[in-house]
Amino acid sequence: MARSRTDDLDVWPAFTDTMLAFVLVLVLMMSYQVARSIELSTDEQPPGVIHREHDQRRVRSLIQKFEKQGYNIDLSTNGVNQNLRFGSDVTFKMGDAVLSDQGGALLDSLAQGITGQGQEAQIRMLTEIQVAGHTDNVPINNQKFQSNWELSTARARRVVESLIASGVDPTDVTMSATGYGQYTPRDSNRTERGRTQNRRIEMRLIYTNELPQHRK
């Protein structure tokens, strides 16, 4: 029996080419969708968020500069908040609310970074600074203060006063000072290492995602 011409046709090369073309189209479509989603996510990010993240990066760079100068500062960022923590043994004279030379220099540089003195611009999205003072549980032996609670409050207040004196406007950035004494320790007060950890100043920088009207 004679073979038909269709028996001699090899359809596999054509089928393979068609499948490859189909796969290529799918890959191109997926690549386009990924690129488009990235573009949309960037375009949809509010300008206020971009400005806030820029300000927070500037503060982070400033803290890194302080660390290179020998300051031990912990910095963490949580959304619109940045939390700073540094030992009061460095910033204050022992058992007193008088700033040390190092502490004064640190707060002055921080204030200059916030206000933009000597830099390209002020940190515009910062709206509030909360300062908290903490001590260990060693009874205070100082005629100026009756308790560690009073000492911690005086130190927090002194930090705020120093920032204001260095240029931070309290009508532009809300500021508060709170003392917690020995009642919120980070570590055990049974060891010297723990007591050192507990003697500290904590500062919370609170930002906004909406540029304040008076700064526009």
PDB file of C-alpha atoms in Angstrom:
ATOM      1  CA  MET A   1       0.000   0.000   0.000  1.00  0.00           C
ATOM      2  CA  ALA A   2       1.335   3.421  -0.898  1.00  0.00           C
ATOM      3  CA  ARG A   3       2.049   5.802   2.013  1.00  0.00           C
ATOM      4  CA  SER A   4       0.168   9.082   2.069  1.00  0.00           C
ATOM      5  CA  ARG A   5       2.103  12.322   1.997  1.00  0.00           C
ATOM      6  CA  THR A   6       0.932  13.166   5.500  1.00  0.00           C
ATOM      7  CA  ASP A   7       2.752  10.098   6.824  1.00  0.00           C
ATOM      8  CA  ASP A   8       6.039  11.689   5.776  1.00  0.00           C
ATOM      9  CA  LEU A   9       5.388  15.018   7.519  1.00  0.00           C
ATOM     10  CA  ASP A  10       7.392  15.697  10.723  1.00  0.00           C
ATOM     11  CA  VAL A  11       5.219  17.970  12.884  1.00  0.00           C
ATOM     12  CA  TRP A  12       7.467  18.027  15.954  1.00  0.00           C
ATOM     13  CA  PRO A  13       9.762  20.916  14.912  1.00  0.00           C
ATOM     14  CA  ALA A  14       6.770  23.145  14.256  1.00  0.00           C
ATOM     15  CA  PHE A  15       5.136  22.106  17.533  1.00  0.00           C
ATOM     16  CA  THR A  16       8.344  22.773  19.457  1.00  0.00           C
ATOM     17  CA  ASP A  17       8.738  26.214  17.909  1.00  0.00           C
ATOM     18  CA  THR A  18       5.151  27.069  18.777  1.00  0.00           C
ATOM     19  CA  MET A  19       5.599  26.020  22.397  1.00  0.00           C
ATOM     20  CA  LEU A  20       8.830  27.998  22.726  1.00  0.00           C
ATOM     21  CA  ALA A  21       7.125  31.063  21.337  1.00  0.00           C
ATOM     22  CA  PHE A  22       4.271  30.595  23.809  1.00  0.00           C
ATOM     23  CA  VAL A  23       6.657  30.272  26.751  1.00  0.00           C
ATOM     24  CA  LEU A  24       8.546  33.370  25.592  1.00  0.00           C
ATOM     25  CA  VAL A  25       5.321  35.367  25.494  1.00  0.00           C
ATOM     26  CA  LEU A  26       4.469  34.228  29.038  1.00  0.00           C
ATOM     27  CA  VAL A  27       7.916  35.234  30.314  1.00  0.00           C
ATOM     28  CA  LEU A  28       7.628  38.653  28.700  1.00  0.00           C
ATOM     29  CA  MET A  29       4.172  39.174  30.188  1.00  0.00           C
ATOM     30  CA  MET A  30       5.344  38.196  33.673  1.00  0.00           C
ATOM     31  CA  SER A  31       8.382  40.474  33.398  1.00  0.00           C
ATOM     32  CA  TYR A  32       6.144  43.351  32.399  1.00  0.00           C
ATOM     33  CA  GLN A  33       3.787  42.752  35.325  1.00  0.00           C
ATOM     34  CA  VAL A  34       6.666  42.636  37.822  1.00  0.00           C
ATOM     35  CA  ALA A  35       8.189  45.835  36.443  1.00  0.00           C
ATOM     36  CA  ARG A  36       4.800  47.502  36.461  1.00  0.00           C
ATOM     37  CA  SER A  37       4.102  46.508  40.060  1.00  0.00           C
ATOM     38  CA  ILE A  38       7.463  47.930  41.165  1.00  0.00           C
ATOM     39  CA  GLU A  39       6.746  51.139  39.290  1.00  0.00           C
ATOM     40  CA  LEU A  40       3.302  51.438  40.827  1.00  0.00           C
ATOM     41  CA  SER A  41       4.571  50.779  44.363  1.00  0.00           C
ATOM     42  CA  THR A  42       7.159  53.531  43.921  1.00  0.00           C
ATOM     43  CA  ASP A  43       4.681  55.948  42.410  1.00  0.00           C
ATOM     44  CA  GLU A  44       2.102  55.282  45.103  1.00  0.00           C
ATOM     45  CA  GLN A  45       4.451  56.009  48.027  1.00  0.00           C
ATOM     46  CA  PRO A  46       3.265  59.288  49.572  1.00  0.00           C
ATOM     47  CA  PRO A  47       5.743  62.194  49.426  1.00  0.00           C
ATOM     48  CA  GLY A  48       5.525  62.563  53.215  1.00  0.00           C
ATOM     49  CA  VAL A  49       6.785  59.010  53.735  1.00  0.00           C
ATOM     50  CA  ILE A  50       9.697  59.639  51.380  1.00  0.00           C
ATOM     51  CA  HIS A  51      10.637  62.826  53.282  1.00  0.00           C
ATOM     52  CA  ARG A  52      10.286  61.091  56.654  1.00  0.00           C
ATOM     53  CA  GLU A  53      12.503  58.178  55.654  1.00  0.00           C
ATOM     54  CA  HIS A  54      15.064  60.644  54.299  1.00  0.00           C
ATOM     55  CA  ASP A  55      15.100  62.492  57.632  1.00  0.00           C
ATOM     56  CA  GLN A  56      15.499  59.255  59.559  1.00  0.00           C
ATOM     57  CA  ARG A  57      18.450  58.252  57.385  1.00  0.00           C
ATOM     58  CA  ARG A  58      20.081  61.591  58.148  1.00  0.00           C
ATOM     59  CA  VAL A  59      19.668  61.009  61.884  1.00  0.00           C
ATOM     60  CA  ARG A  60      21.103  57.509  61.485  1.00  0.00           C
ATOM     61  CA  SER A  61      24.148  58.948  59.701  1.00  0.00           C
ATOM     62  CA  LEU A  62      24.540  61.513  62.476  1.00  0.00           C
ATOM     63  CA  ILE A  63      24.478  58.810  65.164  1.00  0.00           C
ATOM     64  CA  GLN A  64      27.062  56.791  63.237  1.00  0.00           C
ATOM     65  CA  LYS A  65      29.257  59.880  63.244  1.00  0.00           C
ATOM     66  CA  PHE A  66      28.890  60.150  67.028  1.00  0.00           C
ATOM     67  CA  GLU A  67      29.806  56.482  67.428  1.00  0.00           C
ATOM     68  CA  LYS A  68      33.022  57.058  65.477  1.00  0.00           C
ATOM     69  CA  GLN A  69      33.818  59.817  67.967  1.00  0.00           C
ATOM     70  CA  GLY A  70      33.544  57.319  70.828  1.00  0.00           C
ATOM     71  CA  TYR A  71      29.954  57.783  71.986  1.00  0.00           C
ATOM     72  CA  ASN A  72      28.010  54.627  72.786  1.00  0.00           C
ATOM     73  CA  ILE A  73      24.519  55.270  71.414  1.00  0.00           C
ATOM     74  CA  ASP A  74      21.846  52.707  70.615  1.00  0.00           C
ATOM     75  CA  LEU A  75      19.474  53.640  67.799  1.00  0.00           C
ATOM     76  CA  SER A  76      16.378  51.780  66.681  1.00  0.00           C
ATOM     77  CA  THR A  77      13.713  52.777  64.168  1.00  0.00           C
ATOM     78  CA  ASN A  78      10.093  51.713  64.406  1.00  0.00           C
ATOM     79  CA  GLY A  79       7.931  53.295  61.732  1.00  0.00           C
ATOM     80  CA  VAL A  80       7.561  56.981  62.528  1.00  0.00           C
ATOM     81  CA  ASN A  81       9.646  56.697  65.723  1.00  0.00           C
ATOM     82  CA  GLN A  82      13.383  56.615  66.284  1.00  0.00           C
ATOM     83  CA  ASN A  83      14.625  55.672  69.754  1.00  0.00           C
ATOM     84  CA  LEU A  84      18.019  56.785  71.038  1.00  0.00           C
ATOM     85  CA  ARG A  85      19.645  55.543  74.227  1.00  0.00           C
ATOM     86  CA  PHE A  86      22.939  56.658  75.734  1.00  0.00           C
ATOM     87  CA  GLY A  87      24.542  56.299  79.140  1.00  0.00           C
ATOM     88  CA  SER A  88      24.049  59.123  81.621  1.00  0.00           C
ATOM     89  CA  ASP A  89      27.526  58.423  83.022  1.00  0.00           C
ATOM     90  CA  VAL A  90      28.946  60.004  79.869  1.00  0.00           C
ATOM     91  CA  THR A  91      26.476  62.844  79.492  1.00  0.00           C
ATOM     92  CA  PHE A  92      26.221  63.915  83.147  1.00  0.00           C
ATOM     93  CA  LYS A  93      28.485  64.356  86.106  1.00  0.00           C
ATOM     94  CA  MET A  94      28.095  61.568  88.629  1.00  0.00           C
ATOM     95  CA  GLY A  95      25.066  62.010  90.883  1.00  0.00           C
ATOM     96  CA  ASP A  96      24.211  65.382  89.344  1.00  0.00           C
ATOM     97  CA  ALA A  97      22.177  66.945  86.551  1.00  0.00           C
ATOM     98  CA  VAL A  98      25.083  69.015  85.256  1.00  0.00           C
ATOM     99  CA  LEU A  99      26.072  68.092  81.723  1.00  0.00           C
ATOM    100  CA  SER A 100      29.611  66.884  81.172  1.00  0.00           C
ATOM    101  CA  ASP A 101      31.682  68.412  78.380  1.00  0.00           C
ATOM    102  CA  GLN A 102      31.039  65.300  76.291  1.00  0.00           C
ATOM    103  CA  GLY A 103      27.326  65.421  76.992  1.00  0.00           C
ATOM    104  CA  GLY A 104      27.083  69.083  76.076  1.00  0.00           C
ATOM    105  CA  ALA A 105      28.965  68.537  72.815  1.00  0.00           C
ATOM    106  CA  LEU A 106      26.766  65.561  71.938  1.00  0.00           C
ATOM    107  CA  LEU A 107      23.490  67.412  72.480  1.00  0.00           C
ATOM    108  CA  ASP A 108      24.741  70.498  70.670  1.00  0.00           C
ATOM    109  CA  SER A 109      25.690  68.435  67.612  1.00  0.00           C
ATOM    110  CA  LEU A 110      22.364  66.610  67.734  1.00  0.00           C
ATOM    111  CA  ALA A 111      20.472  69.907  67.850  1.00  0.00           C
ATOM    112  CA  GLN A 112      22.452  71.232  64.904  1.00  0.00           C
ATOM    113  CA  GLY A 113      21.585  68.114  62.944  1.00  0.00           C
ATOM    114  CA  ILE A 114      17.890  68.542  63.742  1.00  0.00           C
ATOM    115  CA  THR A 115      17.764  72.230  62.858  1.00  0.00           C
ATOM    116  CA  GLY A 116      20.005  71.927  59.806  1.00  0.00           C
ATOM    117  CA  GLN A 117      22.708  74.284  61.056  1.00  0.00           C
ATOM    118  CA  GLY A 118      25.653  73.826  58.724  1.00  0.00           C
ATOM    119  CA  GLN A 119      23.729  71.269  56.641  1.00  0.00           C
ATOM    120  CA  GLU A 120      21.531  71.408  53.563  1.00  0.00           C
ATOM    121  CA  ALA A 121      18.192  71.598  55.414  1.00  0.00           C
ATOM    122  CA  GLN A 122      16.500  70.983  58.717  1.00  0.00           C
ATOM    123  CA  ILE A 123      14.886  67.657  59.572  1.00  0.00           C
ATOM    124  CA  ARG A 124      11.434  68.719  58.447  1.00  0.00           C
ATOM    125  CA  MET A 125       9.252  65.745  59.405  1.00  0.00           C
ATOM    126  CA  LEU A 126      10.247  65.653  63.098  1.00  0.00           C
ATOM    127  CA  THR A 127       7.325  66.784  65.268  1.00  0.00           C
ATOM    128  CA  GLU A 128       8.137  65.673  68.816  1.00  0.00           C
ATOM    129  CA  ILE A 129      11.051  64.767  71.090  1.00  0.00           C
ATOM    130  CA  GLN A 130      10.380  62.805  74.284  1.00  0.00           C
ATOM    131  CA  VAL A 131      13.260  62.585  76.761  1.00  0.00           C
ATOM    132  CA  ALA A 132      13.299  60.086  79.642  1.00  0.00           C
ATOM    133  CA  GLY A 133      15.828  59.888  82.458  1.00  0.00           C
ATOM    134  CA  HIS A 134      16.633  56.625  84.296  1.00  0.00           C
ATOM    135  CA  THR A 135      18.898  55.724  87.220  1.00  0.00           C
ATOM    136  CA  ASP A 136      20.062  52.642  89.094  1.00  0.00           C
ATOM    137  CA  ASN A 137      18.699  51.793  92.539  1.00  0.00           C
ATOM    138  CA  VAL A 138      21.655  53.055  94.581  1.00  0.00           C
ATOM    139  CA  PRO A 139      20.311  55.574  97.134  1.00  0.00           C
ATOM    140  CA  ILE A 140      21.235  59.094  96.160  1.00  0.00           C
ATOM    141  CA  ASN A 141      23.726  60.952  98.326  1.00  0.00           C
ATOM    142  CA  ASN A 142      23.280  64.488  97.140  1.00  0.00           C
ATOM    143  CA  GLN A 143      21.747  67.502  98.856  1.00  0.00           C
ATOM    144  CA  LYS A 144      20.340  68.761  95.552  1.00  0.00           C
ATOM    145  CA  PHE A 145      18.008  65.810  95.091  1.00  0.00           C
ATOM    146  CA  GLN A 146      15.952  63.838  97.567  1.00  0.00           C
ATOM    147  CA  SER A 147      15.597  60.756  95.369  1.00  0.00           C
ATOM    148  CA  ASN A 148      16.721  59.108  92.162  1.00  0.00           C
ATOM    149  CA  TRP A 149      13.350  60.063  90.759  1.00  0.00           C
ATOM    150  CA  GLU A 150      14.155  63.738  91.177  1.00  0.00           C
ATOM    151  CA  LEU A 151      17.616  63.224  89.692  1.00  0.00           C
ATOM    152  CA  SER A 152      16.308  61.410  86.616  1.00  0.00           C
ATOM    153  CA  THR A 153      13.673  64.089  86.055  1.00  0.00           C
ATOM    154  CA  ALA A 154      16.228  66.876  86.387  1.00  0.00           C
ATOM    155  CA  ARG A 155      18.511  65.181  83.882  1.00  0.00           C
ATOM    156  CA  ALA A 156      15.729  64.720  81.347  1.00  0.00           C
ATOM    157  CA  ARG A 157      14.749  68.351  81.761  1.00  0.00           C
ATOM    158  CA  ARG A 158      18.377  69.421  81.320  1.00  0.00           C
ATOM    159  CA  VAL A 159      18.596  67.534  78.017  1.00  0.00           C
ATOM    160  CA  VAL A 160      15.528  69.356  76.718  1.00  0.00           C
ATOM    161  CA  GLU A 161      16.922  72.704  77.890  1.00  0.00           C
ATOM    162  CA  SER A 162      20.210  71.969  76.142  1.00  0.00           C
ATOM    163  CA  LEU A 163      18.478  71.145  72.852  1.00  0.00           C
ATOM    164  CA  ILE A 164      16.491  74.383  73.057  1.00  0.00           C
ATOM    165  CA  ALA A 165      19.620  76.402  73.860  1.00  0.00           C
ATOM    166  CA  SER A 166      21.319  74.855  70.825  1.00  0.00           C
ATOM    167  CA  GLY A 167      18.572  75.925  68.457  1.00  0.00           C
ATOM    168  CA  VAL A 168      15.660  73.471  68.558  1.00  0.00           C
ATOM    169  CA  ASP A 169      12.495  75.573  68.648  1.00  0.00           C
ATOM    170  CA  PRO A 170       9.932  74.141  71.136  1.00  0.00           C
ATOM    171  CA  THR A 171       7.133  75.852  69.186  1.00  0.00           C
ATOM    172  CA  ASP A 172       8.243  73.922  66.111  1.00  0.00           C
ATOM    173  CA  VAL A 173       9.084  70.583  67.758  1.00  0.00           C
ATOM    174  CA  THR A 174       7.092  69.550  70.842  1.00  0.00           C
ATOM    175  CA  MET A 175       9.411  68.471  73.663  1.00  0.00           C
ATOM    176  CA  SER A 176       8.813  66.759  76.987  1.00  0.00           C
ATOM    177  CA  ALA A 177      10.965  65.531  79.885  1.00  0.00           C
ATOM    178  CA  THR A 178      10.097  62.635  82.194  1.00  0.00           C
ATOM    179  CA  GLY A 179      11.984  60.947  85.018  1.00  0.00           C
ATOM    180  CA  TYR A 180      11.545  57.270  85.898  1.00  0.00           C
ATOM    181  CA  GLY A 181      14.165  56.909  88.611  1.00  0.00           C
ATOM    182  CA  GLN A 182      15.188  53.289  89.198  1.00  0.00           C
ATOM    183  CA  TYR A 183      11.755  51.861  88.413  1.00  0.00           C
ATOM    184  CA  THR A 184      12.242  50.793  84.769  1.00  0.00           C
ATOM    185  CA  PRO A 185      15.629  49.036  84.735  1.00  0.00           C
ATOM    186  CA  ARG A 186      17.069  47.463  81.600  1.00  0.00           C
ATOM    187  CA  ASP A 187      19.239  45.046  83.589  1.00  0.00           C
ATOM    188  CA  SER A 188      19.680  43.760  87.112  1.00  0.00           C
ATOM    189  CA  ASN A 189      20.809  46.288  89.691  1.00  0.00           C
ATOM    190  CA  ARG A 190      22.683  43.511  91.510  1.00  0.00           C
ATOM    191  CA  THR A 191      25.808  43.943  89.386  1.00  0.00           C
ATOM    192  CA  GLU A 192      27.878  46.988  88.441  1.00  0.00           C
ATOM    193  CA  ARG A 193      27.392  46.164  84.783  1.00  0.00           C
ATOM    194  CA  GLY A 194      23.646  46.104  85.246  1.00  0.00           C
ATOM    195  CA  ARG A 195      23.618  49.361  87.190  1.00  0.00           C
ATOM    196  CA  THR A 196      25.660  50.990  84.421  1.00  0.00           C
ATOM    197  CA  GLN A 197      23.089  49.848  81.862  1.00  0.00           C
ATOM    198  CA  ASN A 198      20.294  51.279  83.975  1.00  0.00           C
ATOM    199  CA  ARG A 199      21.842  54.749  84.278  1.00  0.00           C
ATOM    200  CA  ARG A 200      20.740  56.148  80.952  1.00  0.00           C
ATOM    201  CA  ILE A 201      18.956  58.786  78.928  1.00  0.00           C
ATOM    202  CA  GLU A 202      16.398  57.685  76.366  1.00  0.00           C
ATOM    203  CA  MET A 203      15.198  59.964  73.622  1.00  0.00           C
ATOM    204  CA  ARG A 204      12.282  59.256  71.298  1.00  0.00           C
ATOM    205  CA  LEU A 205      12.107  61.166  68.028  1.00  0.00           C
ATOM    206  CA  ILE A 206       8.582  61.145  66.629  1.00  0.00           C
ATOM    207  CA  TYR A 207       8.041  61.963  62.981  1.00  0.00           C
ATOM    208  CA  THR A 208       5.011  62.555  60.802  1.00  0.00           C
ATOM    209  CA  ASN A 209       4.148  61.425  57.277  1.00  0.00           C
ATOM    210  CA  GLU A 210       2.340  64.698  56.626  1.00  0.00           C
ATOM    211  CA  LEU A 211       4.522  67.775  56.282  1.00  0.00           C
ATOM    212  CA  PRO A 212       3.375  70.348  58.885  1.00  0.00           C
ATOM    213  CA  GLN A 213       1.697  73.388  57.330  1.00  0.00           C
ATOM    214  CA  HIS A 214       4.138  75.894  58.816  1.00  0.00           C
ATOM    215  CA  ARG A 215       7.086  74.074  57.204  1.00  0.00           C
ATOM    216  CA  LYS A 216       5.690  73.907  53.661  1.00  0.00           C
TER     217      LYS A 216
END
